[in-house]
């Protein structure tokens, strides 16, 4: 390990460029002769489209064209369909509706695109979009997650006749009811896991250029990996060979899962460029983010936990209603089942487990992956159950957890949902977090707050994730003739610091100086063919291990070249810190790289150059399991209902930490988004599907004032299923923060007998809960 090797807190290479205005984003891309696009979006949550009048828009200044869904259908443009397929216990498949890129006969949520206007300037396109006259017949709409399950709920899809797509169960409920009946103590929780708007800093954008002479489409757009977008566009939408569709993702201003999706707008912009014969540029604004980017979370959970006389869990039942919105997005229905939510029952050793999920349609924006992708919901549910279990048994909150966590001697541990957890120290996490937070000294701090007229509470939250995402990835390392190295990544950095961490790995494995390693990413023309992208906390494993194995092949090939240069037996050569040695002789990797470009220096039959791609493939059921324990301490002004975080301690087991500086940043960001959900953020629709929180005036983003110092600690337990021992890090904070914060607030409110408040715990909700509790006591 050198100054820039594995484990060193190296500052990010990319930050100087990004912080000095030298970033290159999609909106910085322009082509000569381009036109600008503006989408016409539905103001109705549910309506029949009678007609679309484009005459006034076409006559507006600068307008080049107006296209509707009918134009796309006539041209044979494809549709979007979810990747998810599942069935109920009887084998009846889920209802999987298809989505046209522009609505044709009916709109199903506010913000659904119905037309695109092309004009010579962005202002002209937006102005003309206001002139497109759509005649709607309004239909009854459903805006409620719970309401969608009730008899009489207006169906979003009339042909299905119900808003419940499928009732998925992991087993017959009677099997678990028998175990539950034997429990000494039974507790239940009812939870609304609130809907969120992910809100990356960079709104969605797209610039498309079509070359008719070569039949090549080039799309610039912020994504989390262009290969998946390329495949979907080419095969599913444009009906072109994938090799003829090039996707370029320059710097991307935040991903969080939702930037990895093939949205209708991307397909429309590409098709419009082909149809019009001119490059088309579209830049969405923040208002469009709220009504068209996929939303996150939105579940209702009812869960029951049964325990024996020793406080050990004997049975668990979870019923989940998942709001998928008006259409099923790529992964939306999968999230609580085979996605992140599959981690239930979390860190706990629970043998008897029943799980039921009903994905329901509503007249709202579709939901899909958002930082954690089902894991924050699953862990929050389990931690609220554990707090309820402590209350029901009289055990302390930490003791009831200690009695039920999976212990190290049971590793590897197969969960009831079929996940094999290879490693983890869950009790060690709790000990480190509670010690770091001075849990034992809390009562003195509570008493001090009481003197100031404040309530004080402390809470903890355990969590575990299944990380790794899709099971394939390809990474390429090319040694240049001057001894520098270029990494061609299949992954795609959009804030994770790959330019830095990958350079650390290359220096560690090959001895190439950190400053001499460059990263090429984001272009399907140059990325490895097996590229998948960055999502699901996968890059350290799939990308990092790919780099390690590619580096090993470079050393293997370089050894043969070095043997010829030194006139030595390849078997006698060693490699360390960038140098090949044989006895007293040695040559550097830089010298070997230069020699590799000259045929006379190569063994017979060897291809010139040191350029290696490694295709990484693992078992689709093999994951790594980031885990941890977070402790949050809050102070509450009961007169105002304001909860202020005053201390926060995060213990994370990310396996081997490649760069503590960057992982700390990932933890902080995840905590910020987790606290955002727990404290300020909430999407609100009215009963008829109208969005009431459509801007930052109404939607509460977390701010610096909502946080205290975050003490981030690592309990490194190396993963046993990959070469680097790494586990994911990017989503951990979002999994640990909500439960720790809510637990702390409920501890502070315990004198009022308040057991639970649904997120977000806004001042209004806390104040009303206190007022109601006082009124109930007075009555």
XYZ file of C-alpha atoms in Angstrom:
779
model
C 0.000 0.000 0.000
C 1.538 3.264 -1.133
C 0.364 6.821 -0.707
C -2.304 6.301 -3.353
C -3.011 2.601 -2.883
C -5.973 0.641 -1.551
C -7.228 1.945 1.775
C -5.762 5.425 1.451
C -8.036 8.498 1.836
C -7.036 9.952 -1.524
C -8.879 13.101 -2.539
C -10.930 12.816 -5.669
C -9.234 13.490 -8.986
C -12.424 14.651 -10.620
C -13.298 17.352 -8.104
C -10.924 20.012 -9.428
C -12.490 19.744 -12.871
C -16.054 19.688 -11.576
C -15.645 22.471 -9.019
C -13.944 24.848 -11.425
C -16.691 24.741 -14.025
C -14.942 22.348 -16.377
C -17.534 19.615 -16.180
C -19.180 18.511 -19.403
C -22.883 17.815 -19.065
C -25.539 16.937 -21.614
C -26.808 20.511 -21.746
C -23.302 21.586 -22.826
C -23.685 19.528 -26.020
C -24.876 21.357 -29.133
C -24.956 20.584 -32.857
C -25.114 22.894 -35.815
C -28.653 23.116 -37.123
C -30.238 21.641 -33.992
C -33.825 22.266 -33.011
C -35.205 22.346 -29.490
C -37.931 20.105 -28.137
C -40.655 20.841 -25.604
C -43.147 18.251 -24.404
C -46.857 18.780 -24.067
C -47.910 17.031 -20.856
C -51.271 16.010 -19.543
C -52.880 18.191 -16.856
C -55.348 15.370 -16.234
C -54.727 12.378 -13.988
C -57.044 10.155 -16.049
C -58.810 11.081 -19.253
C -59.733 9.989 -22.754
C -57.954 11.893 -25.524
C -60.598 12.958 -28.009
C -58.318 14.995 -30.265
C -55.033 16.866 -30.377
C -55.087 20.178 -32.229
C -51.661 21.222 -33.487
C -52.575 23.929 -36.012
C -51.964 26.938 -33.753
C -48.675 25.515 -32.552
C -47.507 24.809 -36.098
C -48.213 28.440 -37.032
C -46.203 29.812 -34.100
C -42.845 31.511 -34.713
C -39.902 29.179 -35.177
C -41.858 25.944 -35.019
C -40.472 23.168 -37.212
C -42.768 20.275 -36.336
C -45.305 18.958 -33.840
C -45.499 15.204 -33.342
C -48.098 13.166 -31.470
C -48.365 9.561 -30.430
C -50.219 8.769 -33.641
C -47.122 9.753 -35.628
C -44.933 7.375 -33.644
C -47.411 4.516 -33.912
C -47.709 5.022 -37.672
C -43.927 4.866 -37.955
C -43.729 1.559 -36.071
C -42.009 2.948 -32.979
C -41.908 0.444 -30.143
C -43.361 0.605 -26.642
C -42.037 0.301 -23.096
C -42.728 -2.732 -20.931
C -41.546 -3.725 -17.484
C -38.785 -6.312 -17.131
C -40.645 -7.919 -14.241
C -42.694 -11.083 -14.442
C -44.239 -12.762 -11.421
C -47.280 -14.801 -10.508
C -49.454 -15.649 -7.544
C -49.292 -18.989 -5.727
C -51.788 -20.474 -8.195
C -49.563 -19.493 -11.133
C -51.712 -16.632 -12.404
C -49.334 -14.071 -13.975
C -49.270 -10.404 -13.122
C -50.941 -7.863 -15.379
C -48.165 -6.100 -17.342
C -49.506 -3.215 -19.460
C -47.427 -1.700 -22.228
C -46.732 2.013 -22.524
C -46.560 4.069 -25.697
C -43.924 6.799 -25.682
C -46.557 9.473 -26.208
C -50.081 8.850 -24.956
C -52.489 8.062 -27.765
C -55.995 7.122 -26.607
C -55.833 7.851 -22.877
C -53.660 9.624 -20.308
C -53.146 8.048 -16.909
C -51.184 10.545 -14.802
C -50.516 14.251 -14.582
C -47.332 14.909 -16.541
C -47.672 12.089 -19.053
C -46.330 13.348 -22.414
C -48.819 13.552 -25.285
C -46.848 15.516 -27.912
C -43.506 17.119 -28.673
C -42.951 20.484 -30.325
C -39.733 21.215 -32.244
C -38.654 24.812 -32.768
C -35.587 26.893 -33.550
C -35.152 27.956 -29.923
C -36.079 26.530 -26.557
C -38.267 29.523 -25.747
C -40.166 29.139 -29.022
C -40.693 25.422 -28.419
C -42.055 26.015 -24.923
C -44.310 28.816 -26.069
C -45.719 26.745 -28.924
C -46.301 23.768 -26.627
C -48.808 25.950 -24.776
C -50.755 26.283 -28.044
C -51.306 22.551 -28.576
C -54.968 21.992 -27.841
C -55.814 18.586 -26.371
C -59.501 17.792 -25.945
C -59.928 15.498 -22.925
C -62.877 13.691 -21.409
C -62.017 13.420 -17.747
C -62.355 9.993 -16.100
C -62.493 8.985 -12.440
C -58.986 8.700 -11.038
C -57.299 6.922 -8.161
C -54.589 8.788 -6.251
C -54.368 6.680 -3.105
C -52.122 3.677 -2.515
C -54.524 2.086 -0.040
C -57.570 3.218 -1.992
C -56.367 1.288 -5.029
C -56.959 -1.982 -3.174
C -60.545 -1.186 -2.226
C -63.736 -2.294 -3.987
C -65.019 0.426 -6.272
C -61.626 1.979 -6.897
C -61.682 3.356 -10.471
C -59.418 1.064 -12.505
C -56.391 2.648 -14.116
C -56.514 -0.134 -16.697
C -60.135 -0.876 -17.540
C -59.245 -4.061 -19.416
C -57.781 -5.537 -16.229
C -60.758 -4.531 -14.111
C -58.725 -4.129 -10.914
C -55.887 -1.976 -9.693
C -54.147 -4.956 -8.108
C -51.726 -6.363 -10.661
C -51.043 -9.589 -8.766
C -51.092 -10.896 -5.216
C -47.644 -12.371 -4.720
C -46.915 -14.554 -1.681
C -43.801 -16.444 -0.687
C -45.873 -19.283 0.810
C -49.395 -20.047 2.080
C -50.151 -17.879 5.100
C -51.556 -20.800 7.077
C -48.057 -22.243 7.424
C -46.961 -19.208 9.441
C -50.250 -18.705 11.274
C -49.605 -22.004 13.048
C -46.284 -20.713 14.371
C -47.713 -17.305 15.230
C -50.420 -18.908 17.347
C -47.720 -20.320 19.654
C -46.140 -16.936 20.365
C -46.260 -15.576 23.914
C -46.056 -11.967 22.740
C -47.393 -10.581 19.474
C -46.863 -7.046 18.192
C -48.007 -5.312 15.024
C -46.991 -2.203 13.137
C -48.714 -0.279 10.375
C -46.413 1.881 8.277
C -46.737 4.273 5.380
C -43.372 4.411 3.624
C -43.762 7.778 1.958
C -43.332 8.498 -1.736
C -40.305 10.572 -2.748
C -39.083 12.559 -5.751
C -35.395 11.598 -6.191
C -34.308 15.024 -7.545
C -30.765 14.682 -8.908
C -29.127 18.100 -9.239
C -29.143 17.762 -13.032
C -32.636 17.516 -14.547
C -33.109 15.076 -17.391
C -31.865 16.128 -20.803
C -31.221 14.609 -24.209
C -29.538 15.582 -27.461
C -30.012 13.268 -30.430
C -28.413 13.334 -33.875
C -29.269 10.944 -36.700
C -26.977 10.289 -39.671
C -29.192 9.039 -42.490
C -26.212 8.130 -44.672
C -24.884 5.592 -42.155
C -28.154 4.903 -40.306
C -26.465 5.789 -36.994
C -28.280 7.387 -34.084
C -26.237 9.212 -31.457
C -27.852 10.130 -28.162
C -26.315 12.265 -25.419
C -28.096 11.858 -22.080
C -27.278 11.592 -18.372
C -27.458 7.885 -17.518
C -25.950 5.346 -15.127
C -24.569 3.278 -17.973
C -25.373 3.690 -21.644
C -25.258 0.046 -22.737
C -28.647 -0.789 -21.250
C -30.198 2.352 -22.750
C -28.593 1.483 -26.088
C -30.138 -1.973 -26.134
C -33.596 -0.788 -25.189
C -33.588 2.058 -27.689
C -32.262 -0.006 -30.552
C -34.284 -3.176 -30.177
C -37.416 -2.039 -28.416
C -38.018 1.513 -29.654
C -36.209 2.477 -32.852
C -35.972 -1.023 -34.394
C -32.317 -0.495 -35.324
C -29.243 -2.715 -34.897
C -27.708 -1.977 -31.470
C -24.369 -1.218 -33.135
C -26.084 1.657 -34.970
C -27.217 3.346 -31.748
C -24.535 5.191 -29.822
C -25.280 6.491 -26.326
C -22.915 8.994 -24.734
C -23.289 10.003 -21.101
C -20.955 12.860 -20.230
C -20.733 14.018 -16.617
C -23.967 13.069 -14.896
C -25.267 15.233 -12.062
C -26.621 12.499 -9.829
C -28.215 9.135 -10.541
C -29.772 7.439 -7.493
C -31.273 4.658 -9.624
C -33.660 6.760 -11.678
C -31.019 7.831 -14.206
C -30.532 4.227 -15.272
C -33.920 3.993 -16.950
C -35.110 4.202 -20.534
C -37.684 6.977 -20.320
C -40.248 7.714 -23.059
C -38.686 11.132 -23.671
C -35.369 9.578 -24.728
C -37.077 7.503 -27.378
C -39.172 10.425 -28.597
C -36.165 12.748 -28.943
C -34.263 10.117 -30.938
C -37.208 9.372 -33.187
C -37.858 13.104 -33.715
C -34.241 13.587 -34.820
C -34.648 10.788 -37.338
C -38.027 11.999 -38.533
C -37.130 15.700 -38.808
C -33.642 15.196 -40.220
C -32.190 17.640 -37.683
C -30.490 17.191 -34.306
C -32.985 17.571 -31.458
C -32.169 18.921 -28.010
C -34.428 18.706 -24.956
C -33.657 19.928 -21.484
C -36.219 19.178 -18.841
C -36.775 21.613 -16.012
C -37.361 20.969 -12.316
C -41.129 21.002 -12.754
C -40.799 18.184 -15.271
C -38.629 16.295 -12.792
C -41.537 16.257 -10.357
C -44.128 15.022 -12.857
C -42.134 12.744 -15.145
C -39.026 11.311 -13.433
C -39.857 8.031 -11.743
C -40.658 8.436 -8.064
C -39.344 6.302 -5.215
C -40.686 4.278 -2.254
C -44.509 4.472 -1.702
C -45.459 1.365 0.244
C -47.979 0.548 2.940
C -46.877 -2.206 5.310
C -48.783 -4.171 7.907
C -46.528 -6.531 9.846
C -46.838 -8.818 12.825
C -44.077 -10.302 14.953
C -44.509 -13.221 17.370
C -41.999 -13.897 20.166
C -41.463 -16.626 22.746
C -40.982 -16.165 26.478
C -37.309 -15.289 25.925
C -37.982 -12.525 23.444
C -36.900 -14.649 20.473
C -38.923 -14.253 17.293
C -40.904 -17.344 16.349
C -42.874 -15.940 13.395
C -43.076 -12.910 11.116
C -45.844 -11.844 8.755
C -45.512 -8.911 6.363
C -48.251 -7.569 4.096
C -47.123 -4.906 1.621
C -49.072 -2.745 -0.799
C -46.730 -1.282 -3.417
C -47.819 1.697 -5.501
C -46.320 1.224 -8.981
C -48.078 4.293 -10.404
C -49.965 4.346 -13.685
C -47.477 2.165 -15.558
C -45.027 -0.494 -14.490
C -41.509 0.842 -14.845
C -38.484 -1.325 -15.562
C -37.949 -2.581 -11.998
C -40.830 -1.021 -10.076
C -42.860 -4.137 -9.188
C -39.693 -6.105 -8.383
C -38.408 -3.878 -5.595
C -40.088 -5.395 -2.529
C -39.948 -8.956 -3.837
C -36.903 -10.009 -5.831
C -35.306 -6.564 -5.566
C -33.904 -4.869 -2.499
C -36.900 -5.751 -0.354
C -35.890 -9.375 -0.610
C -33.531 -8.695 2.315
C -36.415 -9.018 4.806
C -36.090 -10.115 7.672
C -32.921 -8.009 7.681
C -30.157 -8.822 10.176
C -32.457 -11.057 12.202
C -32.506 -14.840 12.490
C -36.159 -15.548 11.746
C -37.083 -18.974 10.479
C -40.830 -18.674 9.980
C -41.681 -15.846 7.616
C -44.728 -15.037 5.488
C -44.480 -12.254 2.894
C -47.315 -10.858 0.798
C -47.033 -8.096 -1.819
C -49.753 -6.435 -3.870
C -48.428 -4.103 -6.604
C -51.237 -1.642 -7.328
C -51.884 0.861 -10.103
C -52.787 4.458 -9.339
C -53.071 7.578 -11.484
C -49.651 8.807 -10.391
C -46.100 8.940 -11.740
C -44.626 5.410 -11.976
C -42.255 4.346 -9.204
C -38.930 2.581 -9.607
C -35.509 2.228 -8.017
C -34.345 5.027 -5.751
C -31.206 4.885 -3.598
C -31.586 1.554 -1.829
C -34.237 0.148 -4.177
C -36.416 -1.641 -1.632
C -33.753 -2.092 1.039
C -34.524 1.099 3.007
C -38.198 0.108 3.121
C -37.397 -3.437 4.269
C -34.945 -2.372 6.958
C -37.212 0.416 8.218
C -40.062 -2.064 8.600
C -37.915 -4.520 10.567
C -36.526 -1.845 12.867
C -39.968 -0.439 13.666
C -41.020 -4.007 14.470
C -38.036 -4.424 16.767
C -38.894 -1.237 18.649
C -42.445 -2.554 18.997
C -41.043 -5.881 20.189
C -39.032 -4.092 22.879
C -42.170 -2.306 24.017
C -44.187 -5.535 23.974
C -41.691 -7.656 25.900
C -40.293 -5.041 28.258
C -36.782 -5.624 26.953
C -34.571 -2.708 26.011
C -34.374 -1.815 22.335
C -30.806 -3.045 22.014
C -31.398 -6.226 24.023
C -34.331 -7.437 21.917
C -32.137 -6.940 18.859
C -29.183 -8.788 20.398
C -31.389 -11.785 21.122
C -32.493 -12.025 17.510
C -29.622 -10.960 15.232
C -27.804 -13.435 13.045
C -24.561 -14.201 14.868
C -21.184 -14.719 13.215
C -21.090 -18.408 14.081
C -24.138 -18.886 11.801
C -22.359 -17.412 8.761
C -22.784 -18.159 5.935
C -26.483 -17.761 6.619
C -29.282 -18.589 4.192
C -32.256 -16.250 4.591
C -35.869 -17.250 4.150
C -35.845 -15.348 0.852
C -32.936 -17.394 -0.495
C -30.027 -14.982 0.042
C -26.728 -16.370 1.341
C -25.162 -13.823 3.717
C -21.454 -14.669 3.749
C -20.167 -12.341 6.462
C -21.065 -9.683 8.998
C -20.672 -8.736 12.641
C -24.076 -7.380 13.544
C -23.570 -7.351 17.310
C -20.157 -5.756 16.804
C -21.828 -3.019 14.752
C -24.248 -2.298 17.586
C -21.489 -2.236 20.189
C -19.340 0.137 18.133
C -22.260 2.443 17.308
C -23.579 2.589 20.872
C -20.097 3.181 22.280
C -19.403 5.861 19.652
C -22.696 7.557 20.496
C -22.090 7.327 24.258
C -25.361 5.472 24.705
C -24.624 4.922 28.403
C -24.282 8.649 28.990
C -27.534 9.516 27.263
C -29.762 9.825 30.338
C -27.572 12.623 31.669
C -28.002 14.473 28.375
C -31.745 13.853 28.477
C -31.919 15.396 31.927
C -29.930 18.410 30.750
C -32.332 18.926 27.834
C -35.289 18.690 30.220
C -33.838 21.588 32.206
C -34.000 23.608 28.982
C -37.629 22.596 28.432
C -36.749 20.206 25.616
C -37.476 16.525 25.004
C -34.525 14.330 24.099
C -34.477 10.879 22.520
C -32.015 8.343 21.202
C -32.627 5.627 18.650
C -30.788 2.975 16.739
C -31.313 1.156 13.483
C -29.654 -2.000 12.188
C -29.595 -2.733 8.487
C -28.264 -5.111 5.882
C -28.428 -4.947 2.101
C -27.986 -7.333 -0.786
C -25.685 -5.441 -3.158
C -24.070 -6.131 -6.496
C -26.791 -5.529 -9.051
C -26.667 -7.361 -12.358
C -24.228 -10.264 -12.485
C -22.042 -9.242 -15.438
C -19.577 -6.451 -16.118
C -16.547 -5.863 -18.310
C -13.479 -3.739 -17.560
C -10.526 -2.993 -19.814
C -6.998 -1.760 -19.048
C -4.743 -0.505 -21.842
C -1.090 0.229 -21.167
C 0.071 3.067 -23.367
C 3.504 3.162 -24.975
C 4.584 5.902 -22.546
C 3.842 3.693 -19.529
C 0.579 5.340 -18.589
C -2.611 3.323 -18.174
C -6.119 3.888 -19.456
C -9.110 2.192 -17.846
C -12.115 1.705 -20.114
C -14.978 1.150 -17.700
C -18.241 -0.636 -18.187
C -19.386 1.019 -14.991
C -20.381 4.672 -15.011
C -19.408 7.160 -12.319
C -21.972 9.818 -11.497
C -20.615 10.890 -8.133
C -18.942 7.716 -6.844
C -15.362 8.801 -7.594
C -14.385 6.017 -9.998
C -11.719 8.167 -11.620
C -9.965 8.186 -8.265
C -10.621 4.702 -6.903
C -9.850 2.889 -10.141
C -6.535 4.768 -10.350
C -5.780 3.613 -6.804
C -6.447 0.015 -7.813
C -4.269 0.248 -10.909
C -1.407 1.739 -8.888
C -1.798 -1.009 -6.298
C -1.934 -3.881 -8.788
C 0.390 -2.611 -11.530
C 2.525 0.076 -9.917
C 1.438 2.697 -12.461
C 1.577 6.090 -10.713
C -1.844 7.337 -9.611
C -1.488 10.484 -11.731
C -0.752 8.393 -14.831
C -4.041 6.487 -14.782
C -6.962 7.897 -16.772
C -10.565 6.779 -17.015
C -12.706 6.512 -20.158
C -16.400 5.902 -19.563
C -19.886 6.758 -20.683
C -19.669 6.107 -24.425
C -21.025 2.896 -25.918
C -18.552 3.286 -28.795
C -15.562 2.894 -26.463
C -16.852 1.032 -23.407
C -16.364 -2.741 -23.235
C -19.049 -4.781 -24.957
C -20.078 -6.470 -21.704
C -20.659 -3.179 -19.890
C -23.644 -2.962 -17.556
C -23.317 0.289 -15.612
C -23.401 1.574 -12.044
C -26.349 0.866 -9.777
C -27.093 -1.398 -6.835
C -23.790 -0.574 -5.081
C -21.955 -2.765 -7.561
C -18.934 -0.886 -8.900
C -16.373 -1.742 -6.212
C -17.175 -5.429 -6.679
C -17.913 -5.823 -10.364
C -15.694 -2.986 -11.572
C -12.966 -3.300 -8.962
C -12.569 -7.043 -9.238
C -12.679 -6.723 -13.022
C -9.747 -4.300 -12.824
C -7.829 -6.628 -10.520
C -8.245 -9.590 -12.848
C -7.466 -7.541 -15.959
C -4.318 -6.295 -14.209
C -3.321 -9.889 -13.462
C -3.589 -10.721 -17.162
C -1.452 -7.689 -18.040
C 1.187 -8.951 -15.620
C 0.935 -12.430 -17.137
C 1.452 -11.142 -20.666
C 4.033 -8.592 -19.524
C 6.043 -11.335 -17.845
C 6.559 -13.079 -21.179
C 7.666 -9.839 -22.823
C 9.957 -9.032 -19.888
C 11.470 -12.511 -20.152
C 12.441 -11.854 -23.749
C 13.822 -8.416 -22.928
C 15.951 -9.803 -20.075
C 16.712 -13.110 -21.816
C 15.338 -14.936 -18.773
C 13.062 -17.873 -18.084
C 9.485 -16.561 -17.609
C 9.138 -18.885 -14.612
C 11.962 -17.051 -12.836
C 10.386 -13.610 -13.150
C 8.574 -11.848 -10.324
C 6.479 -8.723 -10.472
C 6.144 -6.162 -7.715
C 5.351 -2.438 -7.593
C 5.586 -1.958 -11.338
C 8.829 -3.862 -11.855
C 9.581 -7.253 -13.422
C 12.662 -8.870 -11.872
C 14.803 -11.915 -12.626
C 17.791 -12.195 -10.354
C 19.843 -9.012 -10.653
C 18.031 -7.917 -13.822
C 14.847 -5.889 -13.933
C 12.658 -3.910 -16.301
C 9.785 -1.617 -15.457
C 6.210 -2.112 -16.591
C 6.573 1.155 -18.508
C 9.503 -0.311 -20.445
C 7.556 -3.490 -21.111
C 4.546 -1.465 -22.271
C 6.722 0.431 -24.738
C 8.332 -2.792 -25.961
C 4.913 -4.413 -26.344
C 4.181 -2.071 -29.246
C 7.163 -3.340 -31.268
C 6.820 -6.792 -32.839
C 10.536 -7.584 -32.530
C 10.231 -7.544 -28.733
C 7.348 -10.005 -28.597
C 7.416 -13.781 -28.241
C 6.343 -15.557 -31.395
C 2.621 -15.387 -32.052
C 1.887 -12.717 -29.444
C -0.408 -9.816 -30.354
C 1.185 -6.352 -29.964
C 0.252 -4.123 -27.061
C -0.753 -4.581 -23.432
C -4.499 -4.211 -23.742
C -6.710 -6.544 -21.720
C -10.472 -6.766 -21.205
C -11.892 -8.896 -18.447
C -15.518 -10.008 -18.560
C -16.703 -10.451 -15.002
C -19.574 -12.849 -14.434
C -20.898 -14.168 -11.168
C -23.820 -16.338 -10.132
C -26.985 -14.231 -10.416
C -27.898 -15.257 -6.849
C -24.519 -14.268 -5.384
C -24.430 -10.872 -3.648
C -22.413 -9.012 -1.069
C -24.048 -7.702 2.077
C -23.209 -4.212 3.348
C -24.546 -3.780 6.855
C -24.302 -1.549 9.862
C -25.918 0.189 12.790
C -26.752 3.871 13.042
C -27.531 5.776 16.253
C -29.344 9.098 16.144
C -29.995 11.531 18.982
C -32.626 14.260 18.742
C -33.908 17.162 20.779
C -37.538 18.255 20.384
C -39.249 21.525 21.125
C -42.679 20.222 22.134
C -44.325 23.633 21.709
C -43.252 23.839 18.063
C -42.925 20.161 17.141
C -39.416 20.713 15.779
C -37.072 17.721 16.019
C -33.384 18.632 15.732
C -30.680 16.029 15.253
C -27.964 16.761 17.804
C -25.718 13.691 17.436
C -25.396 11.053 14.739
C -23.126 8.002 14.743
C -22.940 5.663 11.753
C -21.138 2.327 11.817
C -20.905 0.675 8.426
C -19.443 -2.639 7.342
C -18.545 -2.033 3.701
C -16.012 -4.850 3.717
C -12.545 -3.706 2.721
C -12.705 0.079 2.362
C -10.889 1.110 -0.819
C -10.900 4.843 -0.068
C -12.209 6.028 3.332
C -12.540 9.620 2.134
C -14.882 8.622 -0.693
C -16.821 6.061 1.346
C -17.406 8.654 4.053
C -18.910 10.857 1.342
C -21.165 8.022 0.221
C -22.301 7.432 3.809
C -22.997 11.138 4.381
C -24.997 11.389 1.154
C -27.056 8.305 1.943
C -27.803 9.566 5.444
C -28.859 12.937 4.039
C -31.341 11.269 1.709
C -32.541 8.919 4.442
C -33.110 11.804 6.847
C -34.784 13.684 4.005
C -37.374 10.933 3.772
C -37.774 10.708 7.540
C -37.954 14.438 8.281
C -38.933 16.627 5.334
C -39.710 14.927 2.000
C -43.155 13.746 0.960
C -45.047 13.508 -2.323
C -48.709 14.321 -1.881
C -51.452 13.566 -4.404
C -55.069 14.373 -3.818
C -57.677 11.641 -4.100
C -58.080 12.314 -7.831
C -54.401 12.106 -8.746
C -53.472 15.803 -8.829
C -49.925 16.401 -7.566
C -49.973 18.877 -4.679
C -46.220 18.926 -4.082
C -44.981 19.846 -7.532
C -42.115 22.164 -6.649
C -39.610 22.952 -3.916
C -42.153 25.427 -2.567
C -44.235 22.457 -1.404
C -41.775 19.557 -1.360
C -39.357 19.722 1.564
C -35.770 19.011 0.616
C -33.414 18.492 3.580
C -30.983 21.306 4.301
C -27.756 21.655 6.265
C -29.712 23.006 9.226
C -31.393 19.626 9.665
C -28.141 17.815 10.447
C -25.514 17.634 13.131
C -21.968 16.369 12.719
C -22.026 12.776 11.469
C -19.472 10.456 13.049
C -18.852 7.775 10.407
C -17.030 4.628 11.579
C -16.153 1.387 9.823
C -16.411 -2.148 11.153
C -14.540 -3.849 8.304
C -15.474 -7.501 7.860
C -14.094 -8.598 4.477
C -16.576 -10.104 2.057
C -15.747 -13.742 1.355
C -17.258 -13.921 -2.115
C -15.001 -11.574 -4.091
C -11.281 -11.020 -4.648
C -11.168 -7.590 -3.015
C -13.264 -8.356 0.057
C -15.430 -5.329 -0.730
C -19.096 -4.719 -0.043
C -21.271 -1.940 -1.418
C -21.321 1.494 0.206
C -23.502 3.852 -1.807
C -26.900 3.006 -0.361
C -26.093 2.156 3.250
C -26.887 5.585 4.691
C -30.368 5.594 3.193
C -30.997 2.200 4.841
C -29.853 3.113 8.338
C -30.965 6.715 8.766
C -34.791 6.579 8.676
C -35.156 3.939 11.368
C -32.523 5.489 13.661
C -34.145 8.925 13.409
C -37.732 7.739 13.908
C -36.661 5.542 16.829
C -35.015 8.566 18.442
C -38.096 10.760 18.023
C -40.369 8.062 19.449
C -38.026 7.699 22.423
C -38.276 11.429 23.049
C -42.088 11.303 22.784
C -42.430 8.224 25.018
C -43.720 10.287 27.980
C -46.794 11.060 25.882
C -47.374 7.395 25.038
C -46.765 8.028 21.321
C -45.570 4.837 19.634
C -45.316 5.751 15.961
C -45.656 8.641 13.538
C -45.433 8.008 9.812
C -42.643 9.687 7.892
C -41.916 12.483 7.337
C -41.833 13.593 10.960
C -42.510 17.233 10.184
C -43.070 19.785 12.973
C -46.779 19.728 12.146
C -47.047 15.953 12.543
C -45.056 15.898 15.776
C -46.992 18.853 17.225
C -50.327 17.268 16.328
C -49.309 13.909 17.826
C -48.379 15.639 21.090
C -51.592 17.671 21.066
C -53.702 14.576 20.429
C -51.924 12.668 23.189
C -52.525 15.513 25.649
C -56.177 15.712 24.640
C -56.647 11.962 25.033
C -55.072 12.060 28.484
C -57.254 15.002 29.524
C -60.382 13.186 28.355
